[in-house]
Amino acid sequence: MSSPMLIPLLLIFALNSYSSEASSPLYNTFVQCLSTNTKNTQISSIVYSPQNSSFTTVLKDYIRNPRFNTPTTRKPSLIVTPLKVSHIRATIICTKRTGLQLKIRSGGHDYEGISYVSEVPFIILDLFNLRSIDINIKDETAWVQTGATLGELYYKIWENSKVHAFPAGVGPTVGVGGHISGGGYGNLLRKYGLSVDNVIDAQIIDAKGRLLDRKSMGEDLFWAIRGGGGASFGVVLAYKLKLVPVPPVVTVFRIAKTLQENATDLVYRWQFVANKIDENLFVRLLVQPATIKSNTLSKKAAGKTVKVTFIALFLGDSNTLLSVLKSQFPDLGLKKQDLNEMSWIQSVLYWANFQIGTSETVLLNRKVNSESFYKRKSDYLKTPIPKKGLEGLWKNIIDLGKAGMVFNAYGGKMSQIAETETPFPHRNGNIFKIQYFANWKEEGIEAEKKYIEQTRTLYNYMTPFVSKNPREAFLNYRDLDIGTTDNGGGRVGCWGSVINDGGRRGCCRRLRKMRRTGGAAVVVR
């Protein structure tokens, strides 16, 4: 997911929407400004106006949620696709002169489209060309530019070592920049923590166009860009990552249970084990409505139900996993034939829903066929949901018919890191991080309202069971329901301004105070 960058509007346009007729003078002025500040006469090849034949393609290539690519969605006045650092510096300088807002995009997996949508005229700085990855297995580190995808990072690690990995997300097309700057997590979090827990250096271009590393930016700013929203403070160009060891053989499984197959008891009991079980095991619960067909069970049992899928990664072989489950969660009743042993890189493909045996080169595919609209929300669970609460939840999911939930187990390394170590405060005491979801293909406002409301219904139902005072949320699960914003300017996070250096300093001061007092950097209601 990409991170937005908010820039004070210095020039107020009299028009309600930006007219295409005004783009040519803006384009010419902007290109001239970039050329002057980069001493590069070929600068026009990285700037796209709405009149450019490639504009729509460049814009759409990294829009992952079609909700924010409709005929009425405001489009950027320009898109800049830098090839080197000087292009970023010049873009910051020239955007100041236009007075437009600047949005930063690295992968486009922004759930609310904040990195490429705005209610005011804006420019997109798209980093997809800046995606170099330098692996140093001897030092067990990697320098990764923020325009790279997680899939590209995993592939490059695998090319250099079969026993190293990096703790990050399970979506191969997610951009490194937005993912890490907002925290970043995946199925290695119980063993190694978050992505930000394994960042040891960074390069950032600030409001004055200076390229800073950890030493020159200082520890407060370095702290802030590891989970506080990187674009609040400048343009993060690259992160230096600490690679982690993984065994030559890991084990995965995916097993589904319906309500008729004792899913309620399994989920209830799992809540007491999930954050305490062996830290080499990560289990995700996918909860969604389902229909039992009459030819599956008896005709009497046919009908609507809830299906709970246990999806797991274990850093070890299947025999060891069976031993762990037998001693700590025998209720699931797994057998050897339910488990699949494979390399870590193949487990990446498995978790991304590719068939076993798929070539690792698929991780280099940056394109996404974004046909479904979607909405996401989040919560944290600190105490088990009683059985009656689960039964009420199942009833809601069945009645709604589309919305579902994902429960990601915590514990392990996550319980060992202080909540003030990074801006990401959700650490010890959490059983699950919860994601609410709805995906749909019907077009139109009515369908959108219907399915978004389904996620809100589940969210509201869960109010008595989840974290309180405050009710917490995950920064990278963008959810504009919990704050106020004009597609970028609100209460979801601590947003500064790359253009206004004073805004960055003020945001850093607020974060430093939060750090000293133990407060969370993610502001929610």
Coordinates of C-alpha atoms in Angstrom, one line a residue:
M1 CA 0.0 0.0 0.0
S2 CA 1.4 3.5 -0.9
S3 CA 1.5 6.4 1.6
P4 CA 0.0 9.9 0.9
M5 CA 1.9 13.1 1.2
L6 CA 0.0 16.2 2.1
I7 CA 1.1 19.6 0.8
P8 CA -0.4 22.9 1.8
L9 CA -2.5 24.4 -1.0
L10 CA -0.8 27.6 -1.9
L11 CA -2.8 28.3 -5.0
I12 CA -6.6 28.1 -4.9
F13 CA -8.2 27.2 -8.2
A14 CA -11.5 28.9 -9.0
L15 CA -12.7 25.9 -10.9
N16 CA -14.7 23.1 -9.1
S17 CA -12.7 20.6 -11.1
Y18 CA -9.4 20.9 -12.9
S19 CA -10.1 21.5 -16.6
S20 CA -8.0 19.7 -19.3
E21 CA -7.5 23.0 -21.1
A22 CA -5.4 24.3 -18.2
S23 CA -3.1 21.3 -18.3
S24 CA -0.9 22.3 -21.2
P25 CA 0.5 25.5 -19.7
L26 CA 0.9 23.7 -16.3
Y27 CA 2.7 20.8 -18.1
N28 CA 5.0 23.2 -20.0
T29 CA 5.8 25.2 -16.9
F30 CA 6.4 22.1 -14.8
V31 CA 8.6 20.4 -17.4
Q32 CA 10.6 23.6 -17.8
C33 CA 11.0 23.8 -14.0
L34 CA 12.1 20.2 -13.8
S35 CA 14.6 20.7 -16.6
T36 CA 16.1 23.7 -14.9
N37 CA 16.5 21.9 -11.6
T38 CA 17.9 18.7 -13.0
K39 CA 19.9 20.1 -16.0
N40 CA 18.2 17.4 -18.0
T41 CA 16.7 18.2 -21.4
Q42 CA 14.9 14.8 -21.6
I43 CA 12.7 15.4 -18.6
S44 CA 9.5 15.4 -20.6
S45 CA 9.7 11.6 -20.9
I46 CA 8.9 11.2 -17.2
V47 CA 6.0 13.7 -16.9
Y48 CA 2.5 12.8 -18.1
S49 CA -0.4 15.2 -18.5
P50 CA -4.0 14.2 -19.2
Q51 CA -3.4 14.9 -22.9
N52 CA -0.6 12.3 -23.1
S53 CA -1.7 9.1 -24.7
S54 CA 0.0 7.1 -21.9
F55 CA -1.5 9.1 -19.1
T56 CA -4.5 6.8 -18.4
T57 CA -2.4 3.7 -18.6
V58 CA 0.3 5.0 -16.2
L59 CA -2.5 6.1 -13.8
K60 CA -4.5 2.9 -14.0
D61 CA -1.5 0.5 -13.7
Y62 CA -1.2 1.2 -10.0
I63 CA -4.8 1.6 -9.0
R64 CA -5.7 -1.5 -7.1
N65 CA -9.2 -0.5 -6.0
P66 CA -11.5 0.4 -8.9
R67 CA -13.7 2.3 -6.5
F68 CA -11.3 5.1 -7.1
N69 CA -11.1 5.0 -10.9
T70 CA -14.5 6.0 -12.0
P71 CA -15.4 8.6 -14.6
T72 CA -16.2 11.1 -11.8
T73 CA -13.0 10.5 -9.8
R74 CA -10.8 13.5 -9.9
K75 CA -7.6 12.7 -11.8
P76 CA -4.2 14.1 -11.2
S77 CA -3.1 17.2 -13.1
L78 CA 0.3 15.5 -13.8
I79 CA 2.0 12.3 -13.0
V80 CA 5.8 12.3 -12.5
T81 CA 7.7 9.0 -12.8
P82 CA 11.2 9.8 -11.6
L83 CA 14.2 7.8 -12.7
K84 CA 16.7 9.2 -10.2
V85 CA 17.1 11.2 -7.0
S86 CA 17.4 14.5 -8.8
H87 CA 14.0 14.0 -10.4
I88 CA 12.4 13.7 -6.9
R89 CA 14.2 16.8 -5.6
A90 CA 13.1 18.8 -8.6
T91 CA 9.5 17.5 -8.3
I92 CA 9.3 18.8 -4.7
I93 CA 10.7 22.2 -5.7
C94 CA 8.5 22.5 -8.7
T95 CA 5.4 21.4 -6.9
K96 CA 5.9 24.1 -4.4
R97 CA 5.8 26.6 -7.2
T98 CA 2.5 25.3 -8.6
G99 CA 0.8 25.2 -5.2
L100 CA -0.7 21.8 -6.0
Q101 CA -0.9 18.9 -3.6
L102 CA 1.7 16.1 -4.0
K103 CA 0.8 12.4 -3.6
I104 CA 3.3 9.7 -3.4
R105 CA 2.6 6.2 -4.8
S106 CA 4.7 3.1 -4.7
G107 CA 2.4 0.1 -5.3
G108 CA -1.1 1.4 -5.3
H109 CA -2.5 -1.0 -2.6
D110 CA -4.0 2.0 -0.7
Y111 CA -7.4 0.7 0.5
E112 CA -8.9 4.2 0.3
G113 CA -7.0 5.4 -2.8
I114 CA -5.3 8.2 -0.7
S115 CA -2.1 7.9 -2.7
Y116 CA -3.8 8.7 -6.0
V117 CA -7.1 10.5 -5.2
S118 CA -7.7 14.0 -3.9
E119 CA -10.5 16.6 -3.6
V120 CA -8.1 19.3 -4.7
P121 CA -5.8 19.6 -7.8
F122 CA -2.8 17.4 -7.3
I123 CA 0.3 15.7 -8.8
I124 CA 1.3 12.1 -8.4
L125 CA 4.9 11.3 -7.8
D126 CA 5.0 7.6 -8.8
L127 CA 8.1 5.7 -7.7
F128 CA 7.6 2.5 -9.8
N129 CA 10.8 3.2 -11.8
L130 CA 12.9 3.3 -8.6
R131 CA 13.0 -0.3 -7.6
S132 CA 16.6 -1.5 -7.3
I133 CA 17.4 -4.2 -4.8
D134 CA 20.9 -4.9 -3.5
I135 CA 21.2 -8.1 -1.5
N136 CA 24.3 -8.7 0.7
I137 CA 24.0 -12.2 2.1
K138 CA 27.3 -11.9 3.9
D139 CA 26.0 -9.1 6.0
E140 CA 22.4 -10.5 5.8
T141 CA 21.1 -7.1 4.6
A142 CA 19.3 -5.6 1.6
W143 CA 19.0 -2.0 0.3
V144 CA 15.6 -1.8 -1.4
Q145 CA 14.2 1.2 -3.2
T146 CA 10.6 2.0 -2.3
G147 CA 9.2 1.5 -5.8
A148 CA 10.0 -2.2 -5.7
T149 CA 7.3 -4.7 -4.9
L150 CA 7.4 -7.3 -2.1
G151 CA 7.4 -10.0 -4.8
E152 CA 10.5 -8.5 -6.4
L153 CA 12.1 -8.3 -3.0
Y154 CA 11.3 -12.0 -2.2
Y155 CA 12.5 -13.1 -5.6
K156 CA 15.8 -11.3 -5.3
I157 CA 16.4 -12.7 -1.8
W158 CA 15.6 -16.2 -3.1
E159 CA 18.1 -15.7 -6.0
N160 CA 20.9 -15.1 -3.5
S161 CA 19.9 -17.5 -0.7
K162 CA 17.5 -20.3 -0.1
V163 CA 17.6 -19.9 3.7
H164 CA 16.9 -16.2 4.1
A165 CA 13.7 -14.2 4.0
F166 CA 12.2 -10.8 5.1
P167 CA 9.2 -10.3 7.4
A168 CA 6.6 -8.6 5.2
G169 CA 3.2 -9.0 3.6
V170 CA 1.8 -11.9 1.6
G171 CA 0.7 -9.8 -1.4
P172 CA 3.5 -9.9 -4.0
T173 CA 2.4 -6.7 -5.8
V174 CA 2.3 -4.5 -2.7
G175 CA 4.8 -1.6 -2.9
V176 CA 7.7 -1.7 -0.5
G177 CA 7.4 2.1 0.3
G178 CA 3.9 2.2 1.6
H179 CA 4.0 -1.2 3.2
I180 CA 7.1 -0.5 5.4
S181 CA 6.3 3.1 6.2
G182 CA 2.9 2.1 7.7
G183 CA 4.3 -0.8 9.7
G184 CA 4.3 -3.8 7.4
Y185 CA 3.4 -7.3 8.6
G186 CA 3.1 -10.8 7.2
N187 CA 3.2 -14.5 8.2
L188 CA 6.7 -14.2 9.8
L189 CA 5.6 -11.6 12.5
R190 CA 5.3 -14.1 15.4
K191 CA 8.9 -15.2 14.8
Y192 CA 10.6 -11.9 13.6
G193 CA 8.1 -9.1 14.2
L194 CA 7.0 -6.5 11.7
S195 CA 8.9 -5.2 8.6
V196 CA 9.7 -2.0 10.6
D197 CA 11.3 -4.0 13.3
N198 CA 13.9 -5.2 10.8
V199 CA 14.8 -1.8 9.2
I200 CA 18.3 -0.7 10.1
D201 CA 18.8 2.4 7.8
A202 CA 16.9 4.5 5.3
Q203 CA 17.3 7.2 2.7
I204 CA 14.8 10.1 2.7
I205 CA 14.5 13.2 0.6
D206 CA 13.2 16.1 2.8
A207 CA 11.3 19.3 2.0
K208 CA 14.6 21.0 1.1
G209 CA 15.6 18.3 -1.4
R210 CA 18.3 16.9 0.9
L211 CA 19.1 13.2 0.7
L212 CA 19.4 12.0 4.3
D213 CA 20.4 8.6 5.8
R214 CA 19.8 7.5 9.3
K215 CA 22.8 9.4 10.7
S216 CA 22.0 12.7 9.0
M217 CA 18.2 12.6 9.6
G218 CA 18.6 11.8 13.3
E219 CA 17.0 9.1 15.4
D220 CA 13.7 10.8 15.9
L221 CA 12.9 11.0 12.2
F222 CA 14.3 7.5 11.6
W223 CA 11.9 6.3 14.3
A224 CA 9.0 8.1 12.8
I225 CA 9.3 6.7 9.2
R226 CA 9.2 3.1 10.6
G227 CA 5.4 2.9 11.0
G228 CA 4.4 6.6 11.3
G229 CA 3.6 7.0 7.6
G230 CA 6.7 7.7 5.6
A231 CA 5.2 10.4 3.4
S232 CA 4.4 12.6 6.4
F233 CA 8.1 13.5 6.6
G234 CA 9.5 13.5 3.0
V235 CA 9.9 11.0 0.2
V236 CA 11.4 7.8 1.4
L237 CA 13.7 6.6 -1.3
A238 CA 15.0 3.3 0.1
Y239 CA 15.2 1.1 3.2
K240 CA 18.1 -1.0 4.5
L241 CA 16.6 -4.2 5.7
K242 CA 17.9 -6.9 8.0
L243 CA 17.3 -10.3 6.4
V244 CA 16.2 -13.2 8.7
P245 CA 17.0 -16.9 8.6
V246 CA 14.4 -19.5 7.5
P247 CA 14.9 -23.3 7.4
P248 CA 15.3 -25.1 4.1
V249 CA 11.9 -26.7 4.6
V250 CA 8.8 -25.0 5.9
T251 CA 5.3 -26.5 6.2
V252 CA 2.0 -25.0 5.2
F253 CA -1.6 -26.0 5.5
R254 CA -5.1 -24.7 4.6
I255 CA -8.1 -26.5 6.1
A256 CA -11.7 -25.3 6.1
K257 CA -14.4 -26.0 8.7
T258 CA -18.1 -25.0 8.5
L259 CA -20.4 -24.4 11.5
Q260 CA -21.7 -27.9 10.9
E261 CA -18.1 -29.1 11.3
N262 CA -17.6 -27.6 14.7
A263 CA -16.1 -24.3 13.6
T264 CA -17.5 -22.4 16.5
D265 CA -15.8 -24.5 19.1
L266 CA -12.5 -24.5 17.1
V267 CA -12.5 -20.7 16.9
Y268 CA -13.4 -20.3 20.5
R269 CA -10.6 -22.6 21.7
W270 CA -8.1 -21.1 19.3
Q271 CA -8.5 -17.7 20.9
F272 CA -6.9 -19.1 24.1
V273 CA -3.9 -20.6 22.2
A274 CA -3.2 -18.3 19.2
N275 CA -0.9 -15.8 20.8
K276 CA 0.8 -18.4 23.1
I277 CA 1.6 -21.3 20.7
D278 CA 5.1 -22.0 19.2
E279 CA 6.4 -18.7 17.7
N280 CA 7.4 -20.6 14.5
L281 CA 3.7 -21.1 13.7
F282 CA 1.5 -18.4 12.2
V283 CA -2.1 -19.1 11.6
R284 CA -4.6 -16.8 9.8
L285 CA -8.4 -17.4 10.1
L286 CA -10.4 -16.5 7.0
V287 CA -14.1 -16.2 8.0
Q288 CA -16.7 -15.9 5.3
P289 CA -20.2 -16.7 4.3
A290 CA -20.7 -20.0 2.4
T291 CA -23.5 -22.3 1.1
I292 CA -23.7 -26.0 1.7
K293 CA -25.1 -27.7 -1.3
S294 CA -27.5 -30.6 -0.9
N295 CA -25.2 -33.0 -2.6
T296 CA -22.4 -32.3 -0.1
L297 CA -24.4 -33.2 3.0
S298 CA -27.9 -34.4 3.6
K299 CA -30.6 -32.4 2.0
K300 CA -31.8 -31.3 5.4
A301 CA -28.4 -29.8 6.2
A302 CA -28.2 -27.8 3.0
G303 CA -28.2 -24.0 3.3
K304 CA -26.3 -20.9 4.3
T305 CA -23.4 -21.2 6.8
V306 CA -20.1 -19.7 7.8
K307 CA -16.8 -21.3 6.6
V308 CA -13.6 -20.7 8.7
T309 CA -10.4 -21.5 6.9
F310 CA -7.2 -22.1 8.9
I311 CA -4.2 -21.0 6.8
A312 CA -0.8 -21.6 8.3
L313 CA 2.9 -21.3 7.9
F314 CA 5.3 -23.2 10.1
L315 CA 9.0 -22.7 10.1
G316 CA 9.9 -26.3 10.3
D317 CA 9.0 -29.8 8.9
S318 CA 5.6 -31.4 9.1
N319 CA 6.5 -33.9 11.8
T320 CA 7.6 -31.1 14.1
L321 CA 4.4 -29.2 13.3
L322 CA 2.2 -32.2 14.1
S323 CA 3.9 -32.5 17.4
V324 CA 3.3 -28.8 18.2
L325 CA -0.4 -29.1 17.2
K326 CA -0.9 -32.3 19.1
S327 CA 0.5 -30.8 22.3
Q328 CA -0.9 -27.2 22.0
F329 CA -4.0 -27.4 19.8
P330 CA -5.1 -31.0 19.2
D331 CA -8.7 -29.8 18.5
L332 CA -7.9 -29.1 14.9
G333 CA -7.2 -32.8 14.3
L334 CA -4.7 -32.3 11.5
K335 CA -3.1 -35.4 9.9
K336 CA 0.1 -35.7 7.9
Q337 CA -1.8 -35.7 4.6
D338 CA -3.2 -32.2 5.4
L339 CA 0.3 -30.7 5.4
N340 CA 2.6 -29.6 2.6
E341 CA 6.4 -29.3 3.0
M342 CA 8.2 -26.8 0.7
S343 CA 10.8 -24.1 0.5
W344 CA 10.1 -20.7 1.9
I345 CA 9.9 -19.1 -1.5
Q346 CA 7.3 -21.7 -2.5
S347 CA 5.4 -20.9 0.7
V348 CA 5.3 -17.2 -0.5
L349 CA 3.5 -18.4 -3.7
Y350 CA 1.2 -20.7 -1.7
W351 CA 0.1 -17.8 0.5
A352 CA -0.5 -15.7 -2.6
N353 CA -2.9 -18.4 -3.8
F354 CA -0.7 -19.7 -6.6
Q355 CA -0.8 -23.4 -7.3
I356 CA 2.0 -25.5 -5.7
G357 CA 4.9 -25.8 -8.2
T358 CA 4.3 -22.4 -9.8
S359 CA 7.5 -20.8 -11.1
E360 CA 9.0 -18.3 -8.7
T361 CA 9.3 -15.8 -11.6
V362 CA 5.6 -15.0 -11.2
L363 CA 6.7 -12.9 -8.2
L364 CA 8.2 -10.4 -10.8
N365 CA 4.8 -9.6 -12.2
R366 CA 3.8 -6.1 -11.1
K367 CA 0.4 -6.0 -12.8
V368 CA -2.8 -6.7 -11.0
N369 CA -6.2 -7.4 -12.7
S370 CA -8.3 -5.2 -10.4
E371 CA -11.8 -6.2 -11.3
S372 CA -13.4 -6.2 -7.8
F373 CA -14.3 -3.2 -5.7
Y374 CA -13.5 -3.5 -2.0
K375 CA -13.7 -2.0 1.4
R376 CA -11.6 -2.8 4.5
K377 CA -11.7 -2.0 8.2
S378 CA -9.6 -3.2 11.2
D379 CA -9.6 -4.0 14.9
Y380 CA -7.5 -5.6 17.6
L381 CA -8.8 -8.4 19.9
K382 CA -7.3 -8.5 23.4
T383 CA -9.7 -10.9 25.2
P384 CA -11.5 -14.0 23.8
I385 CA -14.9 -13.6 22.3
P386 CA -17.5 -15.7 24.2
K387 CA -19.3 -18.5 22.3
K388 CA -22.5 -16.5 22.3
G389 CA -20.6 -13.6 20.8
L390 CA -19.3 -15.8 18.0
E391 CA -22.7 -17.2 17.3
G392 CA -24.1 -13.7 17.0
L393 CA -21.2 -12.9 14.7
W394 CA -21.9 -15.9 12.5
K395 CA -25.5 -14.9 12.2
N396 CA -24.5 -11.4 11.0
I397 CA -22.2 -12.8 8.4
I398 CA -24.8 -15.2 7.1
D399 CA -27.5 -12.5 7.0
L400 CA -25.2 -10.0 5.3
G401 CA -24.1 -12.5 2.7
K402 CA -20.9 -10.9 1.4
A403 CA -18.7 -9.4 4.1
G404 CA -16.2 -11.5 6.0
M405 CA -13.3 -11.2 8.4
V406 CA -9.6 -12.2 8.7
F407 CA -8.0 -13.0 12.1
N408 CA -4.2 -12.8 12.2
A409 CA -2.6 -14.4 15.2
Y410 CA -0.3 -12.3 17.4
G411 CA 2.1 -13.2 20.2
G412 CA 5.7 -14.4 19.9
K413 CA 8.1 -11.6 18.9
M414 CA 5.2 -9.1 18.8
S415 CA 4.8 -9.5 22.6
Q416 CA 8.5 -8.9 23.2
I417 CA 8.9 -5.5 21.5
A418 CA 7.9 -2.4 23.5
E419 CA 5.0 -0.4 22.0
T420 CA 7.2 2.8 21.9
E421 CA 10.1 1.1 20.0
T422 CA 8.4 2.3 16.7
P423 CA 5.3 4.3 16.0
F424 CA 3.5 1.0 15.7
P425 CA 2.0 0.5 19.2
H426 CA -0.1 -2.7 18.8
R427 CA 2.2 -5.2 20.6
N428 CA 1.8 -7.2 23.8
G429 CA -1.7 -8.2 24.9
N430 CA -3.2 -8.7 21.4
I431 CA -4.6 -12.1 20.4
F432 CA -5.5 -11.1 16.9
K433 CA -5.4 -8.2 14.4
I434 CA -8.8 -8.3 12.7
Q435 CA -9.6 -7.2 9.1
Y436 CA -13.1 -6.8 7.9
F437 CA -13.6 -7.1 4.2
A438 CA -16.2 -7.0 1.4
N439 CA -15.4 -7.5 -2.3
W440 CA -17.9 -7.0 -5.1
K441 CA -18.1 -6.6 -8.9
E442 CA -21.4 -4.7 -9.3
E443 CA -20.9 -1.2 -10.4
G444 CA -22.7 1.9 -9.1
I445 CA -23.2 3.9 -5.9
E446 CA -26.0 1.7 -4.6
A447 CA -23.8 -1.4 -4.7
E448 CA -21.0 0.5 -3.1
K449 CA -23.2 1.7 -0.2
K450 CA -24.6 -1.7 0.3
Y451 CA -21.3 -3.6 0.7
I452 CA -19.5 -0.9 2.6
E453 CA -22.4 -0.9 5.0
Q454 CA -21.9 -4.6 5.5
T455 CA -18.4 -4.1 6.7
R456 CA -19.6 -1.4 9.1
T457 CA -22.3 -3.7 10.4
L458 CA -19.8 -6.3 11.4
Y459 CA -17.5 -3.6 12.8
N460 CA -20.3 -2.2 14.9
Y461 CA -21.3 -5.7 16.1
M462 CA -17.7 -6.3 17.3
T463 CA -17.6 -3.2 19.5
P464 CA -18.1 -4.9 22.8
F465 CA -15.4 -7.5 22.1
V466 CA -12.4 -5.5 20.7
S467 CA -9.9 -3.0 22.1
K468 CA -11.3 0.1 23.8
N469 CA -10.2 3.6 25.0
P470 CA -9.1 3.9 22.3
R471 CA -10.5 1.5 19.8
E472 CA -7.3 0.7 17.8
A473 CA -6.8 0.3 14.1
F474 CA -3.9 -0.6 11.8
L475 CA -2.6 2.4 9.9
N476 CA -2.0 0.5 6.7
Y477 CA -5.5 -0.8 6.6
R478 CA -6.8 2.6 5.4
D479 CA -10.3 3.3 6.7
L480 CA -11.7 6.8 6.3
D481 CA -14.6 5.8 8.5
I482 CA -12.5 6.3 11.6
G483 CA -11.4 9.9 10.9
T484 CA -12.0 12.9 8.8
T485 CA -10.1 13.6 5.6
D486 CA -10.2 15.0 2.1
N487 CA -8.6 11.9 0.7
G488 CA -5.5 12.5 2.7
G489 CA -5.8 15.3 5.3
G490 CA -7.3 14.1 8.5
R491 CA -7.0 12.2 11.7
V492 CA -5.8 8.8 10.4
G493 CA -2.1 9.1 11.4
C494 CA 0.2 12.1 12.0
W495 CA 0.4 13.8 8.7
G496 CA 3.0 16.4 8.0
S497 CA 4.1 18.0 4.8
V498 CA 7.1 17.3 2.6
I499 CA 6.8 20.8 1.1
N500 CA 6.4 22.6 4.4
D501 CA 9.4 21.6 6.5
G502 CA 7.9 23.2 9.5
G503 CA 5.0 20.7 9.2
R504 CA 7.4 17.8 9.2
R505 CA 9.2 19.2 12.3
G506 CA 5.9 19.7 14.1
C507 CA 4.8 16.2 13.3
C508 CA 8.1 14.8 14.5
R509 CA 7.8 16.8 17.8
R510 CA 4.3 15.3 18.4
L511 CA 5.7 11.8 17.7
R512 CA 8.6 12.3 20.0
K513 CA 6.2 13.3 22.7
M514 CA 4.2 10.2 22.1
R515 CA 7.3 8.2 22.2
R516 CA 8.3 9.6 25.6
T517 CA 4.9 9.2 27.1
G518 CA 4.1 5.8 25.6
G519 CA 1.3 7.1 23.5
A520 CA 0.2 5.6 20.1
A521 CA 1.3 7.3 16.9
V522 CA -1.9 6.1 15.2
V523 CA -4.8 8.3 16.1
V524 CA -8.2 6.7 16.1
R525 CA -11.5 7.5 17.6

